[in-house]
PDB file of C-alpha atoms in Angstrom:
ATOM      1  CA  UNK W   1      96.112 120.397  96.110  1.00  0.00           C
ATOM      2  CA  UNK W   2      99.416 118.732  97.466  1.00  0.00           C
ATOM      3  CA  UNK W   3      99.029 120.197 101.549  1.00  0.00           C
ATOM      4  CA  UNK W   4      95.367 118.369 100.365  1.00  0.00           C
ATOM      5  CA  UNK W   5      96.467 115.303  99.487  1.00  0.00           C
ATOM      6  CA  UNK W   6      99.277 115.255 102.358  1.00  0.00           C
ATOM      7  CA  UNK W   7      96.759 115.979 105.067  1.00  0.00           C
ATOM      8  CA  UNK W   8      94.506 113.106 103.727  1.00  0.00           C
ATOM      9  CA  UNK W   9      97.699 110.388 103.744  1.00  0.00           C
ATOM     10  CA  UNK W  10      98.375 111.830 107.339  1.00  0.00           C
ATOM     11  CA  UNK W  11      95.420 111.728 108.745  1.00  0.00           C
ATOM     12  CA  UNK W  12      95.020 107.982 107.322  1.00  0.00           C
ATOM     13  CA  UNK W  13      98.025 107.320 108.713  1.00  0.00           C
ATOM     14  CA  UNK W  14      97.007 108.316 112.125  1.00  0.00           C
ATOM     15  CA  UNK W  15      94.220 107.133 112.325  1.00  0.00           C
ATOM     16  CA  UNK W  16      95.700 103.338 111.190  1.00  0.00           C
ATOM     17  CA  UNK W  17      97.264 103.924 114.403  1.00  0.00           C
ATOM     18  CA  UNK W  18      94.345 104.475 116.372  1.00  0.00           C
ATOM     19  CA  UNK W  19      93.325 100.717 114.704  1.00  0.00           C
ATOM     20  CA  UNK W  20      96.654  98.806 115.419  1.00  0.00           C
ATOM     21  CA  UNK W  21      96.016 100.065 118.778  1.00  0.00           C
ATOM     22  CA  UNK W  22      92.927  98.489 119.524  1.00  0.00           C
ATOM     23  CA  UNK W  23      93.573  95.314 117.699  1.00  0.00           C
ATOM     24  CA  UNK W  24      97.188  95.337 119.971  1.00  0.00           C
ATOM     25  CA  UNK W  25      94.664  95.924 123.832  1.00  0.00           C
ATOM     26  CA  UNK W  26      92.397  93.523 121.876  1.00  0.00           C
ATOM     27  CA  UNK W  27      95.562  90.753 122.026  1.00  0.00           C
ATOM     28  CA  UNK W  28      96.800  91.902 125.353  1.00  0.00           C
ATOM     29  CA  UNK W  29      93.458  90.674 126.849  1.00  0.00           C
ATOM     30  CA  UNK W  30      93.481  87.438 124.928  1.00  0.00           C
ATOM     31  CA  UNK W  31      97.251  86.927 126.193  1.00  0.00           C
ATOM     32  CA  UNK W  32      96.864  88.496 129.668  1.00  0.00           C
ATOM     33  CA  UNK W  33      93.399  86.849 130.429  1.00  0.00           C
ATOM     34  CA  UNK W  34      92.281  89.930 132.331  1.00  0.00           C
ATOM     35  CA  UNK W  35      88.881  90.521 132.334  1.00  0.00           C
ATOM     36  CA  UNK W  36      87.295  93.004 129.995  1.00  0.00           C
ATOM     37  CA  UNK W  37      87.163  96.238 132.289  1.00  0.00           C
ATOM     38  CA  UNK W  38      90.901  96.674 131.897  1.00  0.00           C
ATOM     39  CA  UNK W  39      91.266  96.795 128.163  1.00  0.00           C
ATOM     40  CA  UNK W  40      87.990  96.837 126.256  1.00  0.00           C
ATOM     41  CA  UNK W  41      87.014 100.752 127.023  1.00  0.00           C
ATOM     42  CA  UNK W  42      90.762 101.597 125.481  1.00  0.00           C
ATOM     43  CA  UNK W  43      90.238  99.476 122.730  1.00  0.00           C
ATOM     44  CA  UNK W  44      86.730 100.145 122.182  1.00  0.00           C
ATOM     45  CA  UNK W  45      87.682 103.933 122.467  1.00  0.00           C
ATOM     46  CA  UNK W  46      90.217 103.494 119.892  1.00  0.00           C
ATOM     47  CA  UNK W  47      87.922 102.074 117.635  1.00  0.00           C
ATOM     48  CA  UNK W  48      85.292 104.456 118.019  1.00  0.00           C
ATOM     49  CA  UNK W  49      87.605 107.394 117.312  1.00  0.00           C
ATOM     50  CA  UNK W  50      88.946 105.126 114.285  1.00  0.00           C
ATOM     51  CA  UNK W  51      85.765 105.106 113.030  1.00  0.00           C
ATOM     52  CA  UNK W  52      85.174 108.655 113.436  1.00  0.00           C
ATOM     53  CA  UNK W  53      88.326 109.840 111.886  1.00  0.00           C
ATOM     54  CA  UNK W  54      88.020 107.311 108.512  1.00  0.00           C
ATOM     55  CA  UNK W  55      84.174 108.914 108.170  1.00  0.00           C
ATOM     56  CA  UNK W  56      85.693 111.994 108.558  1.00  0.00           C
ATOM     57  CA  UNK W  57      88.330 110.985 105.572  1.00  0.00           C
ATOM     58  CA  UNK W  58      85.343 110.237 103.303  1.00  0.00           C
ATOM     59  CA  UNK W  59      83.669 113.394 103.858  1.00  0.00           C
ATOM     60  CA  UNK W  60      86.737 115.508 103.552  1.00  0.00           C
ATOM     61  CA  UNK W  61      87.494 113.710 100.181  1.00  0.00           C
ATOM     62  CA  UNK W  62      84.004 113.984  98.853  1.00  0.00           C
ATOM     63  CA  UNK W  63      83.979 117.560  99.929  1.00  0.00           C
ATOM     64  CA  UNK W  64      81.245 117.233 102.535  1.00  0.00           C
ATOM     65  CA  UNK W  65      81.171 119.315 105.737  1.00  0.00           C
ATOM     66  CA  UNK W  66      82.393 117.128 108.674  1.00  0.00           C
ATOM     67  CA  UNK W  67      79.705 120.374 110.666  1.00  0.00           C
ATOM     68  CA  UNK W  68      76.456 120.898 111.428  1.00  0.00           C
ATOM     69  CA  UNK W  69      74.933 124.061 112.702  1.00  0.00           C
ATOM     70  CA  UNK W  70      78.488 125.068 113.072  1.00  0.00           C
ATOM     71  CA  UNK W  71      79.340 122.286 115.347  1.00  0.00           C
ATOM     72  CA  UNK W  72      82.121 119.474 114.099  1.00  0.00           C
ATOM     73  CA  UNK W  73      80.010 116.237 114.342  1.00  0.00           C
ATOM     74  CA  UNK W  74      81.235 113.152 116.439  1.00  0.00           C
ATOM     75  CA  UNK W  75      78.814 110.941 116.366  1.00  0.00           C
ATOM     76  CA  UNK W  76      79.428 107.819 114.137  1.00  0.00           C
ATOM     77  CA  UNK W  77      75.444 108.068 113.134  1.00  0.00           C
ATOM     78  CA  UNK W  78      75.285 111.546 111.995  1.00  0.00           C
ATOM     79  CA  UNK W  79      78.637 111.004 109.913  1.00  0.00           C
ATOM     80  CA  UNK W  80      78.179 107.960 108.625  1.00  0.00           C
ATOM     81  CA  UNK W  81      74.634 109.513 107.172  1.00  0.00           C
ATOM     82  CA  UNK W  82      76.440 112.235 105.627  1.00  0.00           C
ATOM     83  CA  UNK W  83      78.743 109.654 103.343  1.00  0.00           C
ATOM     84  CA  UNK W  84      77.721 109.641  99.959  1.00  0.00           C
ATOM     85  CA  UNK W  85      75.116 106.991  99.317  1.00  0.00           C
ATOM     86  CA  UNK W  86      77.149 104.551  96.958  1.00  0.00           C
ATOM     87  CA  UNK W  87      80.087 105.047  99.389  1.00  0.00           C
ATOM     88  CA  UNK W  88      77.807 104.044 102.199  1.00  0.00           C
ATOM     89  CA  UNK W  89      76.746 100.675 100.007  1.00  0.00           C
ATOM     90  CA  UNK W  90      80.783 100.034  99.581  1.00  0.00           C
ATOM     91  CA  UNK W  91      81.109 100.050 103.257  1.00  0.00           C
ATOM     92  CA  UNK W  92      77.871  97.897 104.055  1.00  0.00           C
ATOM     93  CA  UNK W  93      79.034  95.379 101.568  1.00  0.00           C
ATOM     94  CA  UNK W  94      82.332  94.920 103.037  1.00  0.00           C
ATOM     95  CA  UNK W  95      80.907  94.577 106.402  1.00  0.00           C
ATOM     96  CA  UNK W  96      78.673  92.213 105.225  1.00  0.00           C
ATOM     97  CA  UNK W  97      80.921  89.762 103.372  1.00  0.00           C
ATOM     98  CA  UNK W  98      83.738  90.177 106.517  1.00  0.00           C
ATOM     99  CA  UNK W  99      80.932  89.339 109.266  1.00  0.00           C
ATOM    100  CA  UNK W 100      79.972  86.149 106.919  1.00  0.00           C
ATOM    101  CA  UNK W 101      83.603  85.117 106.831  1.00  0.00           C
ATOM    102  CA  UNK W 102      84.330  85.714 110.473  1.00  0.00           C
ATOM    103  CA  UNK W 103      81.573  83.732 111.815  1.00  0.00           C
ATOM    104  CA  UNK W 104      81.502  80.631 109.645  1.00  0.00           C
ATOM    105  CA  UNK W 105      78.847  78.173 111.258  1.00  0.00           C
ATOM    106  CA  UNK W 106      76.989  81.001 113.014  1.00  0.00           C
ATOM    107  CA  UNK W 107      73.907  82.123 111.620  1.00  0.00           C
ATOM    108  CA  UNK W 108      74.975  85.707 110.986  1.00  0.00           C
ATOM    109  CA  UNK W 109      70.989  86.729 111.869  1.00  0.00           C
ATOM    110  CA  UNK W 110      72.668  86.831 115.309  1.00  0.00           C
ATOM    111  CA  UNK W 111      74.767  89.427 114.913  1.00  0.00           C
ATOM    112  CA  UNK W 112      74.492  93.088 114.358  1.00  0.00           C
ATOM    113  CA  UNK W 113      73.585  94.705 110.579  1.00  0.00           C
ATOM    114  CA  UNK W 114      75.605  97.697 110.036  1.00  0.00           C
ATOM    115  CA  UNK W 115      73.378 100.237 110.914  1.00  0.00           C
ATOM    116  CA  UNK W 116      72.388  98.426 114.431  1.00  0.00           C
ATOM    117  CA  UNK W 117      76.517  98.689 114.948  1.00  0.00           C
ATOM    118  CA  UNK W 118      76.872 102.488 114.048  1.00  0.00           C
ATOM    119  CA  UNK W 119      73.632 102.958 116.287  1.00  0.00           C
ATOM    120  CA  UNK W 120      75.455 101.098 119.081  1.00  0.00           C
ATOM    121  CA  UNK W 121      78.427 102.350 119.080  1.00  0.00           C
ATOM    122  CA  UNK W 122      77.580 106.051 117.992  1.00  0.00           C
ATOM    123  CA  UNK W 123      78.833 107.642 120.981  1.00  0.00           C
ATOM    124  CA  UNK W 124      81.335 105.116 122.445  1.00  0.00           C
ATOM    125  CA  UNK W 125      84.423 107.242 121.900  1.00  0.00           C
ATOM    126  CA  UNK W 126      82.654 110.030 123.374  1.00  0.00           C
ATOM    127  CA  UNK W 127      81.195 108.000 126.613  1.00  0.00           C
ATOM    128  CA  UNK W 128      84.536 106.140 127.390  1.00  0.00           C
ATOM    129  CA  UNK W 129      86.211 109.716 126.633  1.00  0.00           C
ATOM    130  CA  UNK W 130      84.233 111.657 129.195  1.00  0.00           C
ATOM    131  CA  UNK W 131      83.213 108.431 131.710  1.00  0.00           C
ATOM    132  CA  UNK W 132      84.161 111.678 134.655  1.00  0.00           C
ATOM    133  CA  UNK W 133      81.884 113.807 134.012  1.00  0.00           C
ATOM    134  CA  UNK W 134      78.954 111.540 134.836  1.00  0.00           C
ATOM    135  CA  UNK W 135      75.972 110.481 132.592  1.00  0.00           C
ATOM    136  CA  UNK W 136      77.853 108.538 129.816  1.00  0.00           C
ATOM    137  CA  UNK W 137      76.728 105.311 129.486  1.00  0.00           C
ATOM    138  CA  UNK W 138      80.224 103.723 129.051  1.00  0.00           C
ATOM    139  CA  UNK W 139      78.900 100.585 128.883  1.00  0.00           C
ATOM    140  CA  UNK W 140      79.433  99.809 125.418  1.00  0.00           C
ATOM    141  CA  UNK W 141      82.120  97.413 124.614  1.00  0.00           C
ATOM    142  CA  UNK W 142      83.421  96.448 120.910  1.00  0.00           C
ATOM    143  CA  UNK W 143      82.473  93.054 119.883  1.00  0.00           C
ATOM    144  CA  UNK W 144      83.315  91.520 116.719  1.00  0.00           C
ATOM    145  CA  UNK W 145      80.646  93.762 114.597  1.00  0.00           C
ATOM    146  CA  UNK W 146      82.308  97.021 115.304  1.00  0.00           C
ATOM    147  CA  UNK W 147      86.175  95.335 114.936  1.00  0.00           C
ATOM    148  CA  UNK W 148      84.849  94.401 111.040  1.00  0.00           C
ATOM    149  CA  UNK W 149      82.691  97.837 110.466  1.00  0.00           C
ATOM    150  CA  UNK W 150      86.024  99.719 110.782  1.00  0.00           C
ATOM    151  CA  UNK W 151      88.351  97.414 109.129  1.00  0.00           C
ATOM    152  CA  UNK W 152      85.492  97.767 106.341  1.00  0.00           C
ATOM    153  CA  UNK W 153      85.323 101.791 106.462  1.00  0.00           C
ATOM    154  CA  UNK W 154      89.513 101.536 106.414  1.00  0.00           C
ATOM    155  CA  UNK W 155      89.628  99.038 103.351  1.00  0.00           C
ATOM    156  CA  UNK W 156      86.912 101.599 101.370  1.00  0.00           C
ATOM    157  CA  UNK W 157      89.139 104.445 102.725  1.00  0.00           C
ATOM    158  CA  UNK W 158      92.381 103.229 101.484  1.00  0.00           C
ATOM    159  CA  UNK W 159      90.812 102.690  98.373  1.00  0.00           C
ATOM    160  CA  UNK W 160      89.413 106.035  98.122  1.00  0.00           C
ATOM    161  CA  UNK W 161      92.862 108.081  99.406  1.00  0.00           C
ATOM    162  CA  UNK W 162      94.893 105.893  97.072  1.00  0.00           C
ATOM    163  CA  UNK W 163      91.903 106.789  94.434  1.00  0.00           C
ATOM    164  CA  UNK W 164      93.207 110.213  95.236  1.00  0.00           C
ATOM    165  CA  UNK W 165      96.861 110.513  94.223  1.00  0.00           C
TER     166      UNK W 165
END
């Protein structure tokens, strides 16, 4: 039970990482004024595999194969389907009440719901990841939606880690 516990804190741990990286490319464009193409696939990347890992958390918590058909899954869709129900609820709430408090004086109907963000950016880690080997899309780049998604799946999954000591 403690190498358990241990590999959940260190995995969270990591994976914050992966976050504060993509919020830090997210602030270098903002300060450097480059365009997009230089830091939104590594922040958009780093996101996606953020996302990924902090699923994975939730499943490895609950118990729940991170596999199917003997394959690990990547894809944000396919993961985020395996969550428990209720968790999934936690998540969509959070994203919810963060997108209403980002965009004050925006009629949230213009941005995504949470399942058109996992749907978007199912595969971005994996596009961006691979862009050499031809037939990625890799041109998928995190807005505001996916930024609050993962801080949402992170807040649930420091809940649920801390839940776990």
């Amino acid at each position: 039970m403690y190498i358990e516990k241990n590999k959940i804190k260190y995995s969270n741990m990591m994976t914050r990482g992966f976050l504060d990286a993509a919020y830090h490319l997210k602030d270098c464009e903002k300060r450097d004024g480059w365009l997009l193409g230089l830091y939104a696939p590594a922040y958009t990347a780093n996101l996606a595999f953020a996302c990924e890992l902090y699923f994975k958390q939730i499943l490895f918590v609950n118990k729940i194969s991170t596999k199917e058909n003997g394959k690990n899954i990547h894809g944000l869709k396919k993961l985020f389907m395996k969550i428990p129900v209720d968790i999934q609820q936690e998540i969509e709430a959070e994203y919810n009440k963060r997108m209403s408090r980002k965009v004050s004086g925006i009629d949230p109907v213009h941005f995504l719901n949470i399942k058109e963000c996992i749907d978007i950016y199912n595969t971005a880690f994996e596009d961006w990841r691979y862009i050499y080997e031809g037939g990625k899309e890799c041109n998928t780049i995190a807005g505001i939606d996916f930024f609050n998604l993962v801080d949402a799946v992170q807040k649930i999954v420091d809940e649920k880690v801390n839940d776990n000591d």
